[in-house]
Coordinates of C-alpha atoms and ligand atoms in Angstrom, one line a residue:
M1 CA 9.7 175.4 -49.4
L2 CA 9.0 174.4 -46.2
S3 CA 6.2 172.9 -46.5
S4 CA 7.3 169.2 -45.6
I5 CA 7.5 168.0 -41.9
K6 CA 10.8 166.7 -42.6
K7 CA 12.1 169.7 -43.9
R8 CA 10.7 172.2 -41.7
L9 CA 11.8 170.0 -38.7
V10 CA 15.4 169.8 -39.8
A11 CA 15.5 173.5 -40.7
L12 CA 14.1 174.5 -37.4
S13 CA 16.5 172.1 -35.5
F14 CA 19.3 173.5 -37.6
L15 CA 18.4 176.5 -36.3
L16 CA 18.0 175.7 -32.7
F17 CA 21.1 173.9 -32.8
S18 CA 23.2 176.7 -34.6
I19 CA 22.1 179.0 -32.0
L20 CA 22.3 176.4 -29.0
F21 CA 25.7 175.6 -30.0
S22 CA 26.8 179.3 -30.5
V23 CA 25.9 180.1 -27.5
L24 CA 27.5 176.8 -26.0
G25 CA 30.5 177.4 -27.7
L26 CA 30.9 181.4 -27.0
F27 CA 30.1 180.8 -22.8
L28 CA 32.4 178.0 -23.0
Y29 CA 35.1 179.9 -25.0
R30 CA 34.5 183.1 -22.3
Q31 CA 34.6 180.9 -19.1
I32 CA 37.8 179.2 -20.0
E33 CA 39.6 182.3 -21.2
S34 CA 38.7 183.8 -17.7
L35 CA 39.7 181.3 -16.0
L36 CA 42.6 181.1 -17.4
M37 CA 43.6 184.9 -17.0
A38 CA 42.3 184.6 -13.1
S39 CA 44.5 181.9 -13.0
V40 CA 47.8 184.4 -14.7
D41 CA 46.2 187.0 -12.1
G42 CA 46.1 184.6 -9.2
H43 CA 50.1 183.8 -10.0
L44 CA 50.7 187.1 -10.3
H45 CA 49.8 188.3 -7.0
S46 CA 51.7 185.5 -5.3
E47 CA 54.6 186.8 -7.0
M48 CA 53.5 189.8 -5.8
Q49 CA 53.2 189.0 -2.4
L50 CA 56.7 187.4 -2.5
I51 CA 58.6 190.6 -3.9
A52 CA 56.8 192.6 -1.3
G53 CA 57.4 190.3 1.4
F54 CA 61.3 191.1 0.8
I55 CA 61.1 195.2 0.9
D56 CA 59.0 194.6 4.0
S57 CA 61.9 193.7 5.6
E58 CA 64.4 196.3 7.2
N59 CA 65.4 198.9 4.8
G60 CA 69.1 198.5 5.4
H61 CA 68.5 195.1 3.4
F62 CA 66.6 195.7 0.7
E63 CA 69.0 195.2 -2.3
M64 CA 70.3 191.8 -0.8
E65 CA 66.8 190.4 0.4
L66 CA 65.5 191.2 -3.1
S67 CA 68.7 189.2 -4.9
E68 CA 66.7 186.1 -3.5
A69 CA 63.9 186.6 -5.8
E70 CA 66.6 187.0 -9.2
V71 CA 66.5 184.1 -10.0
G72 CA 64.5 181.8 -12.1
E73 CA 63.1 182.9 -15.0
Y74 CA 63.5 186.6 -13.2
A75 CA 67.4 185.5 -14.6
L76 CA 66.8 185.5 -17.8
P77 CA 66.6 188.2 -20.4
L78 CA 63.0 189.0 -21.9
S79 CA 61.5 185.8 -20.5
G80 CA 58.4 187.3 -19.6
H81 CA 58.7 187.4 -16.3
Y82 CA 59.5 190.4 -15.2
Y83 CA 59.4 193.1 -12.0
Q84 CA 60.0 196.5 -11.2
I85 CA 59.9 198.7 -8.3
L86 CA 59.0 202.3 -8.3
S87 CA 60.4 205.0 -5.4
G88 CA 57.2 207.5 -4.5
S89 CA 58.6 210.0 -7.3
G90 CA 57.9 207.3 -9.8
E91 CA 61.8 206.7 -10.5
I92 CA 62.7 203.1 -11.1
I93 CA 64.9 202.1 -8.2
A94 CA 65.0 197.6 -9.0
R95 CA 64.2 195.8 -11.4
S96 CA 64.3 192.4 -12.6
P97 CA 67.5 190.8 -14.5
S98 CA 65.1 190.2 -17.3
L99 CA 64.7 193.7 -17.9
S100 CA 67.4 194.9 -16.5
I101 CA 70.3 192.9 -18.6
V102 CA 68.2 194.1 -21.9
D103 CA 68.3 197.4 -20.1
T104 CA 64.5 197.6 -20.7
H105 CA 61.3 198.3 -18.4
L106 CA 58.0 198.1 -18.1
P107 CA 55.8 201.5 -18.1
P108 CA 55.9 202.7 -15.1
A109 CA 52.4 202.1 -13.2
A110 CA 50.5 205.2 -11.2
R111 CA 50.7 205.0 -7.5
S112 CA 47.7 203.1 -6.2
M113 CA 47.3 201.6 -3.1
E114 CA 44.9 198.9 -4.4
P115 CA 46.3 196.3 -6.7
S116 CA 45.3 196.7 -10.5
Y117 CA 45.2 194.7 -13.4
Y118 CA 46.0 195.2 -16.8
T119 CA 47.1 193.6 -20.3
I120 CA 50.1 195.7 -22.5
E121 CA 52.7 194.8 -25.0
G122 CA 55.9 193.6 -23.4
P123 CA 58.9 194.3 -24.0
D124 CA 59.3 191.1 -25.8
K125 CA 57.0 192.7 -28.3
G126 CA 54.0 189.9 -26.8
P127 CA 51.3 190.2 -24.7
L128 CA 52.0 191.0 -21.0
R129 CA 49.8 190.7 -17.9
V130 CA 50.9 193.2 -15.1
M131 CA 50.3 193.5 -11.8
S132 CA 50.6 196.7 -9.9
Q133 CA 50.2 197.9 -6.5
S134 CA 51.6 200.5 -3.7
Y135 CA 52.8 199.9 -0.5
A136 CA 53.8 202.3 2.0
L137 CA 57.0 202.4 3.6
A138 CA 58.4 204.8 6.0
G139 CA 58.8 208.3 4.8
G140 CA 57.2 207.3 1.7
S141 CA 55.7 204.8 -0.7
I142 CA 57.0 202.4 -3.5
T143 CA 55.1 200.9 -6.1
I144 CA 55.7 197.1 -7.6
Q145 CA 55.1 195.6 -10.5
A146 CA 54.9 192.7 -11.8
G147 CA 54.8 191.5 -15.3
E148 CA 53.9 187.7 -16.7
T149 CA 53.6 186.8 -20.7
L150 CA 50.2 185.9 -22.3
D151 CA 51.6 183.9 -24.5
E152 CA 51.4 180.3 -23.3
T153 CA 47.9 181.4 -22.0
Y154 CA 46.7 183.0 -25.5
R155 CA 48.0 179.8 -26.8
L156 CA 45.5 177.8 -24.7
I157 CA 42.8 179.7 -25.4
A158 CA 43.5 179.7 -29.0
S159 CA 43.7 176.1 -29.1
F160 CA 40.7 175.7 -27.1
R161 CA 38.9 178.3 -29.7
N162 CA 39.9 175.6 -32.6
M163 CA 39.2 172.6 -30.6
I164 CA 35.0 174.6 -30.4
I165 CA 35.3 175.4 -34.0
I166 CA 36.3 172.0 -35.4
I167 CA 34.4 170.0 -33.0
F168 CA 30.9 171.9 -32.8
P169 CA 30.4 171.7 -36.3
S170 CA 31.1 168.1 -36.6
F171 CA 29.4 167.1 -33.4
F172 CA 26.6 169.5 -35.1
I173 CA 26.9 167.7 -38.5
F174 CA 26.4 164.2 -36.8
S175 CA 23.2 165.4 -34.6
L176 CA 21.8 167.0 -38.0
A177 CA 22.4 163.7 -39.8
G178 CA 21.0 161.8 -36.7
L179 CA 18.1 163.9 -36.6
T180 CA 17.4 163.4 -40.3
A181 CA 16.9 159.8 -40.5
I182 CA 14.9 160.0 -37.2
T183 CA 12.4 162.1 -38.7
R184 CA 12.5 159.9 -41.9
F185 CA 12.1 156.8 -39.7
S186 CA 9.2 158.6 -37.6
L187 CA 7.6 160.0 -40.7
K188 CA 7.9 156.6 -42.4
R189 CA 4.1 155.5 -41.5
V190 CA 3.0 158.8 -42.9
D191 CA 4.6 158.0 -45.9
S192 CA 3.0 154.6 -46.0
F193 CA -0.4 155.8 -45.1
S194 CA -0.1 158.3 -48.1
E195 CA 0.2 156.1 -50.0
K196 CA -2.4 153.8 -49.1
V197 CA -4.9 156.7 -49.1
G198 CA -3.5 158.0 -52.7
K199 CA -4.6 154.4 -54.3
I200 CA -8.2 154.8 -53.0
T201 CA -10.6 154.8 -55.8
E202 CA -14.4 154.6 -56.1
K203 CA -13.3 150.6 -57.2
N204 CA -11.7 149.7 -53.1
L205 CA -13.9 152.1 -50.8
K206 CA -13.6 149.2 -48.6
E207 CA -9.5 150.0 -48.4
R208 CA -8.8 150.9 -44.5
L209 CA -5.7 151.9 -42.7
E210 CA -4.2 149.8 -40.1
V211 CA -4.9 150.8 -36.4
E212 CA -3.3 148.2 -34.5
G213 CA 0.7 149.0 -33.9
V214 CA 0.5 151.9 -35.2
E215 CA 1.8 155.0 -33.5
S216 CA 0.4 156.7 -30.4
E217 CA 0.0 159.8 -32.2
L218 CA -1.0 158.5 -35.6
R219 CA -3.8 156.2 -34.6
P220 CA -6.4 159.0 -34.2
L221 CA -5.6 159.9 -37.6
A222 CA -5.9 156.1 -38.7
E223 CA -9.6 155.8 -36.4
S224 CA -10.8 158.7 -38.1
F225 CA -9.7 158.4 -41.7
N226 CA -11.5 155.1 -41.1
V227 CA -14.6 156.2 -40.0
M228 CA -14.5 158.4 -42.6
M229 CA -14.4 155.8 -45.5
G230 CA -17.1 153.9 -44.0
R231 CA -19.4 156.6 -44.0
I232 CA -18.1 157.4 -48.1
E233 CA -18.2 153.8 -48.8
E234 CA -21.7 153.6 -47.4
S235 CA -23.1 156.6 -49.1
F236 CA -21.9 155.9 -52.2
E237 CA -23.3 152.6 -51.7
M238 CA -26.4 154.5 -51.2
Q239 CA -26.4 156.6 -54.2
K240 CA -25.6 153.5 -56.4
Q241 CA -28.7 151.5 -54.9
F242 CA -30.9 154.8 -55.3
M243 CA -29.5 154.9 -59.0
S244 CA -30.7 151.7 -59.6
D245 CA -33.7 151.5 -57.7
A246 CA -34.9 155.1 -59.8
S247 CA -33.8 153.6 -62.9
H248 CA -36.1 150.8 -62.2
D249 CA -38.8 152.1 -60.9
L250 CA -39.0 154.5 -64.2
R251 CA -38.0 151.8 -66.5
T252 CA -41.5 149.9 -65.4
P253 CA -43.9 152.6 -66.9
A254 CA -41.7 153.6 -69.3
S255 CA -42.0 149.3 -70.9
V256 CA -45.6 149.8 -70.2
V257 CA -45.9 153.0 -72.1
K258 CA -43.9 151.5 -74.7
S259 CA -45.6 148.3 -75.2
Y260 CA -48.9 150.4 -75.7
C261 CA -47.7 151.6 -78.3
D262 CA -46.0 149.0 -79.8
V263 CA -49.7 147.1 -79.9
T264 CA -51.9 149.8 -80.7
L265 CA -49.8 150.5 -84.0
M266 CA -49.7 146.8 -85.3
K267 CA -52.7 147.6 -87.3
D268 CA -54.9 150.4 -87.4
R269 CA -57.3 151.3 -84.7
T270 CA -60.6 152.9 -83.9
A271 CA -60.7 156.4 -82.8
A272 CA -62.0 155.0 -79.3
E273 CA -59.4 152.4 -79.4
Y274 CA -56.6 155.7 -79.6
R275 CA -58.4 157.4 -77.1
E276 CA -57.8 154.6 -74.8
T277 CA -54.5 154.0 -75.4
L278 CA -53.5 157.6 -74.7
E279 CA -55.3 157.6 -71.9
K280 CA -53.4 154.3 -70.3
I281 CA -50.1 156.2 -71.9
S282 CA -51.0 159.5 -69.9
S283 CA -52.0 157.6 -66.8
M284 CA -48.3 156.0 -66.6
I285 CA -46.7 158.9 -67.6
S286 CA -47.9 160.7 -64.6
R287 CA -47.0 158.0 -62.7
M288 CA -44.1 158.4 -63.9
S289 CA -43.6 162.2 -63.7
R290 CA -44.9 162.2 -59.7
S291 CA -41.7 159.2 -59.1
I292 CA -39.4 161.7 -60.8
S293 CA -40.7 164.6 -58.4
R294 CA -40.1 162.2 -55.8
I295 CA -37.0 161.0 -56.9
L296 CA -35.9 164.6 -56.8
D297 CA -37.7 165.8 -53.7
V298 CA -35.3 163.2 -52.2
A299 CA -31.6 164.4 -54.0
R300 CA -32.9 168.1 -52.8
L301 CA -33.5 167.0 -49.4
D302 CA -30.5 165.5 -49.2
S303 CA -28.2 168.3 -50.4
E304 CA -26.7 170.8 -48.0
A305 CA -27.7 173.5 -49.8
F306 CA -31.8 172.4 -48.8
S307 CA -33.0 174.9 -46.3
L308 CA -36.5 175.7 -44.6
N309 CA -38.3 178.4 -45.3
L310 CA -39.2 178.9 -41.5
S311 CA -42.4 181.2 -40.2
R312 CA -44.7 180.4 -37.9
V313 CA -47.1 178.1 -38.5
D314 CA -50.3 176.1 -37.3
L315 CA -50.4 172.4 -37.2
K316 CA -54.0 171.4 -37.1
E317 CA -54.6 174.0 -40.3
I318 CA -51.7 172.3 -42.2
V319 CA -53.8 168.9 -41.2
I320 CA -57.0 170.1 -42.2
E321 CA -56.1 171.2 -45.5
A322 CA -54.3 167.6 -46.0
M323 CA -57.8 165.9 -44.9
K324 CA -59.3 168.1 -47.3
Y325 CA -57.4 167.1 -50.2
F326 CA -57.8 163.5 -49.8
E327 CA -61.2 164.4 -49.2
T328 CA -62.1 162.7 -52.5
K329 CA -60.2 159.8 -52.5
A330 CA -61.3 158.6 -49.3
L331 CA -65.0 159.2 -49.8
S332 CA -64.2 156.6 -53.1
S333 CA -63.5 153.7 -50.6
D334 CA -65.8 155.0 -47.8
I335 CA -62.9 156.1 -45.8
K336 CA -64.5 157.8 -42.5
M337 CA -61.8 160.9 -41.5
T338 CA -61.8 162.3 -38.5
C339 CA -59.7 165.3 -36.7
S340 CA -59.2 166.3 -33.1
G341 CA -57.1 169.0 -30.9
D342 CA -56.8 172.5 -31.0
S343 CA -54.3 175.0 -32.9
V344 CA -50.5 174.2 -32.2
I345 CA -48.3 176.9 -33.5
L346 CA -45.2 176.2 -34.2
L347 CA -41.6 177.8 -36.0
G348 CA -41.5 175.8 -39.4
D349 CA -41.4 175.1 -43.0
R350 CA -45.0 175.1 -43.5
D351 CA -44.9 173.6 -47.3
R352 CA -42.4 171.0 -46.3
L353 CA -44.7 170.1 -43.3
S354 CA -47.3 169.7 -45.1
D355 CA -45.7 167.5 -47.6
A356 CA -44.8 165.6 -44.4
I357 CA -48.3 165.5 -43.3
S358 CA -49.8 164.7 -46.5
N359 CA -47.8 162.0 -47.2
I360 CA -48.8 159.9 -44.0
V361 CA -52.4 161.0 -44.7
E362 CA -52.5 159.9 -48.5
N363 CA -50.4 156.0 -47.0
A364 CA -53.8 155.9 -44.3
I365 CA -56.1 156.2 -47.0
K366 CA -54.2 154.3 -49.9
Y367 CA -53.1 151.7 -47.2
N368 CA -56.5 151.1 -45.2
R369 CA -59.5 148.7 -45.9
P370 CA -62.6 149.5 -47.4
E371 CA -65.0 151.8 -45.1
G372 CA -61.8 152.0 -42.9
V373 CA -61.2 155.2 -40.6
V374 CA -58.3 157.5 -40.2
H375 CA -58.3 159.6 -37.0
I376 CA -55.9 162.7 -36.7
S377 CA -54.7 163.8 -33.6
V378 CA -53.1 167.4 -32.9
G379 CA -51.5 168.5 -29.5
E380 CA -48.4 169.5 -27.8
D381 CA -46.8 168.9 -24.9
E382 CA -44.2 171.0 -22.9
E383 CA -41.4 170.4 -25.8
W384 CA -43.0 168.7 -28.6
A385 CA -46.1 169.2 -31.3
V386 CA -47.5 165.9 -31.5
V387 CA -49.6 165.2 -34.6
E388 CA -51.1 161.6 -34.5
I389 CA -52.5 160.1 -37.7
A390 CA -54.1 156.4 -37.3
D391 CA -55.9 154.1 -39.2
S392 CA -57.7 150.9 -39.2
G393 CA -55.5 149.1 -42.4
R394 CA -53.8 146.2 -43.1
G395 CA -50.5 147.5 -40.6
M396 CA -47.1 145.9 -41.0
N397 CA -44.9 143.3 -38.8
A398 CA -42.2 145.0 -36.7
S399 CA -39.7 144.0 -39.7
E400 CA -41.6 145.8 -42.2
V401 CA -42.0 148.4 -40.0
N402 CA -38.0 149.1 -39.5
R403 CA -38.0 149.4 -43.3
I404 CA -40.4 151.8 -44.5
F405 CA -37.8 154.6 -44.0
E406 CA -35.6 152.9 -46.5
R407 CA -35.7 154.4 -50.4
F408 CA -37.9 152.8 -52.4
Y409 CA -38.8 149.9 -50.0
R410 CA -42.3 148.8 -50.5
I411 CA -43.8 145.8 -48.7
D412 CA -44.5 143.3 -51.5
A413 CA -48.0 142.8 -51.0
S414 CA -48.8 146.8 -51.6
R415 CA -46.4 146.2 -54.8
G416 CA -48.9 146.1 -57.7
E417 CA -52.1 146.7 -55.7
E418 CA -51.4 150.4 -54.9
E419 CA -49.5 153.2 -57.3
G420 CA -46.7 154.4 -55.0
S421 CA -42.9 154.3 -55.7
G422 CA -41.3 154.1 -52.3
L423 CA -40.0 157.3 -51.8
G424 CA -43.2 159.1 -49.8
L425 CA -41.7 158.0 -46.1
P426 CA -37.9 158.6 -46.5
I427 CA -39.0 162.3 -47.6
V428 CA -41.2 162.5 -44.5
K429 CA -38.6 161.4 -42.4
R430 CA -35.9 164.0 -44.1
I431 CA -37.9 166.6 -43.6
I432 CA -38.9 166.0 -40.0
E433 CA -35.3 165.2 -39.1
R434 CA -34.5 168.9 -40.8
H435 CA -36.9 170.4 -38.2
K436 CA -34.8 168.0 -35.6
G437 CA -38.5 166.3 -34.8
K438 CA -38.5 162.7 -34.8
I439 CA -41.3 159.9 -36.1
D440 CA -43.0 157.1 -34.0
V441 CA -44.5 154.0 -35.8
K442 CA -47.0 151.7 -34.3
S443 CA -48.4 148.9 -36.3
E444 CA -50.2 146.1 -35.8
V445 CA -50.8 143.6 -38.7
G446 CA -54.8 143.4 -39.8
R447 CA -55.8 145.9 -37.5
G448 CA -54.1 149.3 -38.5
S449 CA -51.2 151.6 -38.2
C450 CA -50.4 154.6 -36.1
F451 CA -47.8 157.5 -37.3
T452 CA -46.7 160.0 -34.9
L453 CA -44.7 163.4 -35.4
F454 CA -42.8 164.7 -32.6
L455 CA -41.9 168.5 -34.0
P456 CA -40.0 170.7 -31.3
L457 CA -42.0 173.5 -30.7
D458 CA -39.1 176.1 -31.1
I459 CA -36.0 175.0 -33.3
E460 CA -34.0 177.6 -33.0
Ligands
ADP501 P1 -45.5 154.2 -51.3 O1 -45.2 155.3 -52.1 O2 -45.6 152.9 -51.7 O3 -46.9 154.6 -50.1 P2 -43.9 155.2 -49.2 O4 -42.9 155.6 -48.4 O5 -45.0 156.4 -48.6 O6 -43.7 154.9 -50.5 O7 -44.5 153.9 -47.8 C1 -43.5 152.8 -47.5 C2 -44.1 151.6 -48.1 O8 -44.5 151.3 -46.5 C3 -45.7 151.6 -48.6 O9 -45.5 150.7 -49.9 C4 -46.1 150.2 -48.1 O10 -46.6 149.1 -48.1 C5 -45.7 150.7 -46.4 N1 -46.8 151.8 -46.0 C6 -46.9 152.9 -45.4 N2 -47.8 153.7 -44.7 C7 -48.7 152.5 -44.6 C8 -49.7 152.4 -43.8 N3 -50.3 153.7 -42.8 N4 -50.5 151.2 -43.6 C9 -49.3 150.3 -44.3 N5 -48.5 150.4 -45.0 C10 -48.0 151.2 -45.2

């Protein structure tokens, strides 16, 4: 339900505002209530002082002086302003005309030298605040009670309460509406982002989110998205390129096979002619199947699911095996292969490393000159196991060296001359990278090339 940021923000603010406004309203209400009560109590206290002042006079003038307090509100019946004086034994010895005219009195208070304040129902049935205090007199004590109606105070408190009940919710509703508008405005950019992102398909992968003038909170998101789109676009282009190169690579031998068949079938042939055609077809099919397995290798090495089957392997052993494998091929071109260095043990995937080294050794023979040499050395330094494969072949210029690890890249001169797919070195690179290693290539046109593989001695 609250999966939308806007709704969540508004709901949370609603909750927060409700709590804040309720607490603030309650606090203000309590403050006002206690202030007003304190003011009533203060007034009662002054009245009490006044009445006590009359009584403190000489005993003989008690009645006469007290009559000075029997004016104003005290003189009006049930006016809400009362006083009453009790003798030490609790009898009423004097009271304000506001009580005596209607012959009523306040509930007598207990004797206490400390002033006490309390609220009762007054003689006029309204709320009455009463202060009572006892005073010691010569030969006894008296208790004075002064009362003041709380009607006005309660009316003030009620109107303040009503004000809170009306003003706060309206203030609250306005702030909520403002907050909703602000939230909607602030998230407008997110809406425009999602609208733009929603329109991106494989046909418009070049689309990017604007970064200039974007709010600082959203800029990293837009930048990361653009970087991600760049990577997706690049890999999408690579996939497209790969598909088209792969189909091209397979289409050529397939059309050669087709034309062999068509030409052979044009008329009756001798058994020898059929044999010759079948041999050509078989060689083409072998070339295609090699290409297919290379394409599959590339796809497999690209997939994240591809994992290395690690074990302790001896690089020298792998190199010797590769040399043995290509011995016949080297001999047929009068190429001499030599190897130096001791065993180097490291953690690696034996089959994959063997694929990588074989590939480079095969190239060193393939792109060599007749009676050339291939020298392989195996060694190690503190960090790396190093395999160096040097040949005396035709070499490559710098721009060619920069491109040989691209898929399907073959130097023009080698096209047609030597069989190949242009997938060998990209596979080598991927295998070495998976081993957290690196490849260095040095080459000079007409003099030869040297491929150096660096493999970490411990890849864990
Ligand atoms: P291929 O199947 O064509 O051998 P690779 O990916 O193994 O594909 O090599 C890519 C290209 O790099 C080759 O076509 C070749 O032109 C060039 N190349 C690779 N190794 C050498 C080498 N030792 N000497 C000269 N050129 C080389």
